[in-house]
Coordinates of C-alpha atoms and ligand atoms in Angstrom, one line a residue:
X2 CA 97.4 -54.5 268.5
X3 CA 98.5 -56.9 265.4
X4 CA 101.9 -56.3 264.0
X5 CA 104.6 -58.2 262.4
X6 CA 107.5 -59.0 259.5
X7 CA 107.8 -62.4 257.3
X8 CA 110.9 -62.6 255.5
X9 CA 112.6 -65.1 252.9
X10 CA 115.7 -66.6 254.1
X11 CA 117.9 -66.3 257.2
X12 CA 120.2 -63.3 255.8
X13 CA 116.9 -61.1 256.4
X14 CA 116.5 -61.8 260.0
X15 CA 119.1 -58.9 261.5
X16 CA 116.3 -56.5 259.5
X17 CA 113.5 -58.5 260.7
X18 CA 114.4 -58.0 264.0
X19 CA 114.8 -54.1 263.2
X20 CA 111.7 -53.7 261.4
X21 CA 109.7 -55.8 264.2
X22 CA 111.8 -53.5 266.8
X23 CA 110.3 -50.3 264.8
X24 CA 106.6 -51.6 264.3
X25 CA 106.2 -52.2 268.1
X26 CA 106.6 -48.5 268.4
X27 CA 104.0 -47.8 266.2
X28 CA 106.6 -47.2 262.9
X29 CA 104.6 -47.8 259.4
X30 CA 104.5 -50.8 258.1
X31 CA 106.6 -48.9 254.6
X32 CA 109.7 -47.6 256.8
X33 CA 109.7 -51.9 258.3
X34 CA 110.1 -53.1 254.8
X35 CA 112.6 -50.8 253.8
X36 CA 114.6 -51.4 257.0
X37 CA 114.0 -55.0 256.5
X38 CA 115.5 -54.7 252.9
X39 CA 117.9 -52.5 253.4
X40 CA 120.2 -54.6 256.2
X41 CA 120.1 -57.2 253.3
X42 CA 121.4 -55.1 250.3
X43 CA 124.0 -53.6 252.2
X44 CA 125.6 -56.7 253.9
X45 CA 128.5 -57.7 251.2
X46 CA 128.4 -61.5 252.4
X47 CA 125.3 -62.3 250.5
X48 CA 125.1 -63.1 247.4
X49 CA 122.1 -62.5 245.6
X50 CA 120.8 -59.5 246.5
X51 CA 122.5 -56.0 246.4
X52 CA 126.2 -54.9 247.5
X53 CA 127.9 -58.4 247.4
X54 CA 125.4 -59.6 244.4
X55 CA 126.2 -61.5 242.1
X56 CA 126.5 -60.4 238.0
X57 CA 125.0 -61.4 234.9
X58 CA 127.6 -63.1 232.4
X59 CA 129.0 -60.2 231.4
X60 CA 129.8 -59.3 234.8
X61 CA 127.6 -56.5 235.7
X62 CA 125.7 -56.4 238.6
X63 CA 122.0 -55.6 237.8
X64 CA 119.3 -55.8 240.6
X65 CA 115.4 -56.0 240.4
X66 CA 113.4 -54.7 243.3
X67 CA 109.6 -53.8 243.8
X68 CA 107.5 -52.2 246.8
X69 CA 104.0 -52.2 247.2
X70 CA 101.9 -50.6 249.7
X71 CA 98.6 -52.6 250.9
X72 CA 96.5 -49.9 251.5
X73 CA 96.4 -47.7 248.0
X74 CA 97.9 -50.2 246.0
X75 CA 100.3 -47.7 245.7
X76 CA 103.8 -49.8 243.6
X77 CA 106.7 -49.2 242.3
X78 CA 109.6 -51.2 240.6
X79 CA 112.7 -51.3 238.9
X80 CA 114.6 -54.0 237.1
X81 CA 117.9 -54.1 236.1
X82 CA 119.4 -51.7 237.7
X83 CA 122.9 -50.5 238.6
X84 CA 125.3 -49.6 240.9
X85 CA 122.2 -47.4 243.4
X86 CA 123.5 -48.2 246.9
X87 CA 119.4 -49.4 247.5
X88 CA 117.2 -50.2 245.2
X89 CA 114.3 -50.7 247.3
X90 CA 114.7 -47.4 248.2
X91 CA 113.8 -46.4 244.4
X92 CA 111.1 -48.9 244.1
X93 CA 109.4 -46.9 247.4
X94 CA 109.9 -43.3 245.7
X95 CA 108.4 -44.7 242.6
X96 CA 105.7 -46.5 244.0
X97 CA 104.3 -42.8 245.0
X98 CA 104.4 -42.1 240.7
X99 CA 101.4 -42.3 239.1
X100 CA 103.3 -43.1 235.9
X101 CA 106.3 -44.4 235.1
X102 CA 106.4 -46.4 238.4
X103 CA 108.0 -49.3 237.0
X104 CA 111.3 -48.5 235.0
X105 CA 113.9 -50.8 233.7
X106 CA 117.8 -50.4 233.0
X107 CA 119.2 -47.2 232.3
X108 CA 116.0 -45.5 232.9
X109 CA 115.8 -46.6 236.5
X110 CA 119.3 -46.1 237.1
X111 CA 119.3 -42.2 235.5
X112 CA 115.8 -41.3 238.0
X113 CA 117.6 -42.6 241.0
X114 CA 120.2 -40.6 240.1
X115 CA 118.4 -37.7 239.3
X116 CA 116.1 -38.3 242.4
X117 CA 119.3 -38.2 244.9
X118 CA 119.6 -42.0 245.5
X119 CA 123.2 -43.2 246.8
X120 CA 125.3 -44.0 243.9
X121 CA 127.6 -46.9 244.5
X122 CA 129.9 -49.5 242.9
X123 CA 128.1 -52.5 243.9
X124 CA 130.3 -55.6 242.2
X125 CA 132.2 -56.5 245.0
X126 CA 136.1 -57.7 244.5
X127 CA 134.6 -61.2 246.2
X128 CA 131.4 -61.7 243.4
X129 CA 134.2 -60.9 240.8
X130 CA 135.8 -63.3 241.9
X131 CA 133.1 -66.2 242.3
X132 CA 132.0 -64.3 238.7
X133 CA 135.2 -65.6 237.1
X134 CA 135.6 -68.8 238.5
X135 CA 132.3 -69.8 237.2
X136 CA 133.5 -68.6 233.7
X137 CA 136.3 -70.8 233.8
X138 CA 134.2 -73.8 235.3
X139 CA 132.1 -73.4 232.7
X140 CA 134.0 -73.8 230.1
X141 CA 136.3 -76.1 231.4
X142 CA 133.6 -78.7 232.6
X143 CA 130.3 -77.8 230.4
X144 CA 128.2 -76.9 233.5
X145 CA 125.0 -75.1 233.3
X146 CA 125.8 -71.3 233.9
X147 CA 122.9 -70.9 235.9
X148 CA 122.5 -70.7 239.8
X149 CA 121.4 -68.7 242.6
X150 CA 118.2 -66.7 242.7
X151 CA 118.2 -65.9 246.5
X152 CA 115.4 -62.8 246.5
X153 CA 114.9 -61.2 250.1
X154 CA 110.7 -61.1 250.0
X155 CA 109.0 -59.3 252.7
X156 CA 105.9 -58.7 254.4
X157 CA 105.0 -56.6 256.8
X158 CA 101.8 -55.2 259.4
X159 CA 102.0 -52.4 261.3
X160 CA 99.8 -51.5 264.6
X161 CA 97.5 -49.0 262.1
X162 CA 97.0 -52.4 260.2
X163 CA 98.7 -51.0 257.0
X164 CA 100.7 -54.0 255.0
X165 CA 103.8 -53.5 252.9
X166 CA 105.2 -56.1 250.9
X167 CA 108.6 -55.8 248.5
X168 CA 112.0 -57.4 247.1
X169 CA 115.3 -57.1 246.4
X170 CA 117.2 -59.1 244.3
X171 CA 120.5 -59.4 241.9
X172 CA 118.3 -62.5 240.2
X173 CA 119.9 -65.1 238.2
X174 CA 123.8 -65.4 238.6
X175 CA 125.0 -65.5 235.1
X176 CA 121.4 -64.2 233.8
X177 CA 121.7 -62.9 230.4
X178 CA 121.8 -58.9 230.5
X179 CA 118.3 -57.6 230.4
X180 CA 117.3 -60.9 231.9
X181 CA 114.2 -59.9 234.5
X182 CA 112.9 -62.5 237.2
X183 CA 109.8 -62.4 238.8
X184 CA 111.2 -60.3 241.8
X185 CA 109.9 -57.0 240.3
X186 CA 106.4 -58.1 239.1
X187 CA 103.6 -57.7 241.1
X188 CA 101.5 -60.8 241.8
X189 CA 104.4 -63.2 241.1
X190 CA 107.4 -61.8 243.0
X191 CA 104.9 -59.8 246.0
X192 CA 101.6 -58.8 246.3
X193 CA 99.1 -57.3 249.0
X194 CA 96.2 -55.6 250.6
X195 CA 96.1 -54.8 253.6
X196 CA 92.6 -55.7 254.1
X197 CA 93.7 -59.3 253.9
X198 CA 97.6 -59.8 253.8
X199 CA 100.4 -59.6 251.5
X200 CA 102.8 -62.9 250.0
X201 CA 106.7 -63.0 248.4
X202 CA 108.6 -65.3 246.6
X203 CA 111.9 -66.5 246.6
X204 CA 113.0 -68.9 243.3
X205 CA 113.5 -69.3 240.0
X206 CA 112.0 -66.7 238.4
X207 CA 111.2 -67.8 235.2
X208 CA 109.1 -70.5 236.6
X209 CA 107.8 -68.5 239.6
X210 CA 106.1 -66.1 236.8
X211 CA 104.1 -68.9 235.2
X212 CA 101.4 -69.1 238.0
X213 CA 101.4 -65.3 239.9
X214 CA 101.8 -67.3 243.3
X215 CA 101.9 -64.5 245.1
X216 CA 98.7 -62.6 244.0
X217 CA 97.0 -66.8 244.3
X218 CA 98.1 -67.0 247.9
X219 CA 96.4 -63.2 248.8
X220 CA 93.4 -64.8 246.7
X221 CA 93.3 -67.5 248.8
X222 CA 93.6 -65.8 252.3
X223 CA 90.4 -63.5 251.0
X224 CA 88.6 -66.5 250.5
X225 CA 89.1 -67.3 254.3
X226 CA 92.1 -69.6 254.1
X227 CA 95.2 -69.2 257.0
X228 CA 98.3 -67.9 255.5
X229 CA 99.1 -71.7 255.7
X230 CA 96.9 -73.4 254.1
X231 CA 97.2 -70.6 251.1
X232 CA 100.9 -71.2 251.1
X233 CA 100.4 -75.4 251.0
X234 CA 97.5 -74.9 248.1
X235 CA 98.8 -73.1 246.1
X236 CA 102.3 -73.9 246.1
X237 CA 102.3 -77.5 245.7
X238 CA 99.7 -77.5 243.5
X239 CA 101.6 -75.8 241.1
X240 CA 104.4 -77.6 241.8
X241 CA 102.3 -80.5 240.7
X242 CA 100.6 -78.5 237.8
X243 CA 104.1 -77.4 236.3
X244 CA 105.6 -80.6 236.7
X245 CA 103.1 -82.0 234.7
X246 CA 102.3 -79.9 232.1
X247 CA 106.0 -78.4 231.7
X248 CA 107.7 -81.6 232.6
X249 CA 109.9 -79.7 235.6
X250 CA 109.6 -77.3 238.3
X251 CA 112.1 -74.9 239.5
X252 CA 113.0 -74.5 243.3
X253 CA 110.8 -71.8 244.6
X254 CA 109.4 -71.0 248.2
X255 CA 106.8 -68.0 249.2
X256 CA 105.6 -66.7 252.1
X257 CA 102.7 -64.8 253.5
X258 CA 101.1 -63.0 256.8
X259 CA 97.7 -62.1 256.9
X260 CA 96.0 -58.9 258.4
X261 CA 96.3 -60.7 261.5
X262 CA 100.0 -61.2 262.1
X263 CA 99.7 -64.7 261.4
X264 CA 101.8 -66.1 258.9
X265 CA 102.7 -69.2 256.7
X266 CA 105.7 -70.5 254.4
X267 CA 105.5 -73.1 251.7
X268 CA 108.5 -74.3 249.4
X269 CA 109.8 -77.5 247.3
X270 CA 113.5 -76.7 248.6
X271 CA 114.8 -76.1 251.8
X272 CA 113.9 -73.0 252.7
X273 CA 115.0 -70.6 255.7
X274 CA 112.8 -67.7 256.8
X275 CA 112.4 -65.3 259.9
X276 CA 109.2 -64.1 261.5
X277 CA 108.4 -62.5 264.1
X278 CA 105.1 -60.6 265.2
X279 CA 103.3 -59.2 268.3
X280 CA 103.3 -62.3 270.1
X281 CA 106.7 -63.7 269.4
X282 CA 110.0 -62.2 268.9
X283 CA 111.8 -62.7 265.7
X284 CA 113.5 -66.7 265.2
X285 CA 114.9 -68.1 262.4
X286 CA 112.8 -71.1 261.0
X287 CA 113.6 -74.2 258.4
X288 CA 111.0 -75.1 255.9
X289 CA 110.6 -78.2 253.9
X290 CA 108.2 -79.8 252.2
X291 CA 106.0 -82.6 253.4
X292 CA 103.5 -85.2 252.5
X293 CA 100.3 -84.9 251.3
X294 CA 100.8 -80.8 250.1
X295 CA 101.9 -80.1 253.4
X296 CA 105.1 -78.1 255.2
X297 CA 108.0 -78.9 258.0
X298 CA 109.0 -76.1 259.3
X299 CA 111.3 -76.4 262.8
X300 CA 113.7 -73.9 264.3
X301 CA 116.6 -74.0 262.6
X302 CA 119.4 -75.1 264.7
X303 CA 122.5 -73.4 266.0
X304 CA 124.8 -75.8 263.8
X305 CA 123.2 -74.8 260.8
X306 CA 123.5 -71.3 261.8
X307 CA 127.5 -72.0 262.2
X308 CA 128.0 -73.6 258.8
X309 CA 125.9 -71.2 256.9
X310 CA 128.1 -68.4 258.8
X311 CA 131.4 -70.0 257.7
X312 CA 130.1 -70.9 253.9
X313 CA 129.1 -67.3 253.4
X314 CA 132.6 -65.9 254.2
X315 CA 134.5 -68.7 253.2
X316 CA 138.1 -67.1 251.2
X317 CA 137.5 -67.3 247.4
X318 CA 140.9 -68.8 245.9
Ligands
LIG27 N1 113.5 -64.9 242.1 C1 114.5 -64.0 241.6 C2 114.8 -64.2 240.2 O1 114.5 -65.3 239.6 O2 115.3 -63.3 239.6

């Protein structure tokens, strides 16, 4: 039987392997994307998504997340919220609402309180840190305040062929409050059914949200294309589109796994993801983009492994 996880970037792969651990003994394919998401949010070292995140210019931490379930359709969301230990976890109980399943702000963060959910400081002493050195940078050398927009994306098939997809994100660092990326919106940050297969994004936000990518790439698979050649037609062509007509297009990178376990990445930035499904264990993989609408991927290596390791927890003067 078919099962598997996709996940942007390598700081998903310790849940990968969890989730992939849970799905071979028949776990749902809902419980493997919250593990998945989870073992990112609560690892302080990265950056851009939960515990560890990084905070809008004002210095508060607020985190978009979504989960959507392939069979019903069932989907839930929150965007800017604050200081909940896991804001997947929200997005799941809210995806089982028949209204208010998307809520925003202080609204999100009051119904995870209200609904139980782990309450928890999330701005770490080391994003504080990065926080106000980029103030002062700013100012001292004119830079652009924005950078970062590292979402965890997942996708998951379990052995009952039910698909899952969701994110987690802290979204632009420096974002102006309220700011939302696309991490939360269905059919730009995620999407699936589990019929076909499900897709995530990774990215600028603001330019992911201009073509739904992730909804496209499900579009595509339906039509009968691999999770590969959806990826490579649909993201490069909008690459191409938006460069055109908007003059520039943002780094983004999505991924996607079909009913199948089969899976495929496509990105115009180098792009890390793990996968893993019933007939190989989870690896870590390097993506780039090729010629002709086309993608590189190759293991990544154990010296990339080392630097990333050492830049991630290198001491913040
Ligand atoms: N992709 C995450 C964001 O732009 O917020």
């Amino acid at each position: 039987m078919n099962y598997g996880t996709i996940a942007t970037w390598r700081m998903a792969h310790d849940g990968v392997i969890k989730a992939n651990e849970l799905l071979q003994n028949s776990g749902s394919s809902d419980d493997a994307l919250e593990i998945t998401v989870k073992s990112v949010e609560d690892y302080p070292f990265y950056k851009s998504v939960g515990f560890g995140g990084l905070p809008n210019a004002k210095g508060i931490l607020e985190m978009d997340a979504a989960f959507m379930n392939g069979d019903t359709f069932q989907l839930g969301a929150v965007a800017g919220i604050t200081d909940i230990k896991n804001p997947i976890s929200v997005a799941r109980k809210l995806s089982h609402e028949k209204f208010n399943s998307f809520l925003v702000g202080q609204g999100a963060t009051d119904y995870a309180i209200e609904e139980g959910f782990e309450e928890k400081e999330m701005l770490t002493e080391r994003a504080r840190k990065i926080w106000s050195n980029r103030l002062d940078d700013i100012k001292k050398h004119n830079l652009s305040a924005y950078d970062g927009h590292d979402t965890v994306g997942v996708v998951t098939l379990d052995k009952q062929g039910s698909m899952t997809a969701g994110t987690s994100s802290s979204g632009l660092f420096m974002k102006r409050p309220g700011r939302v990326g696309d991490s939360p919106l269905s059919g730009s940050g995620f999407y699936v059914d589990s019929e076909i297969g499900g897709a995530s994004a990774t990215g600028l936000g603001e330019d992911l949200m201009k073509g739904c990518l992730a909804y496209e790439i499900v579009r595509k698979m339906k039509e009968g294309l691999s999770p590969q050649e959806a990826c490579d037609q649909t993201l490069y062509s909008f690459h191409d589109l938006l460069t055109k007509r908007y003059g520039k297009a943002g780094a983004f990178s999505l991924i996607a796994m079909n009913n199948r376990g089969q899976w495929g990445v496509a990105t115009n930035v180098e792009f890390t993801f793990s996968v893993g499904n019933q007939e190989k264990e989870p690896a870590i993989f390097i993506a780039n983009m090729g010629n002709n609408h086309s993608t590189i991927i190759e293991p990544i290596s154990q010296e990339w492994l080392d630097a990333y390791e050492k830049r991630i927890k290198a001491p913040i003067k």
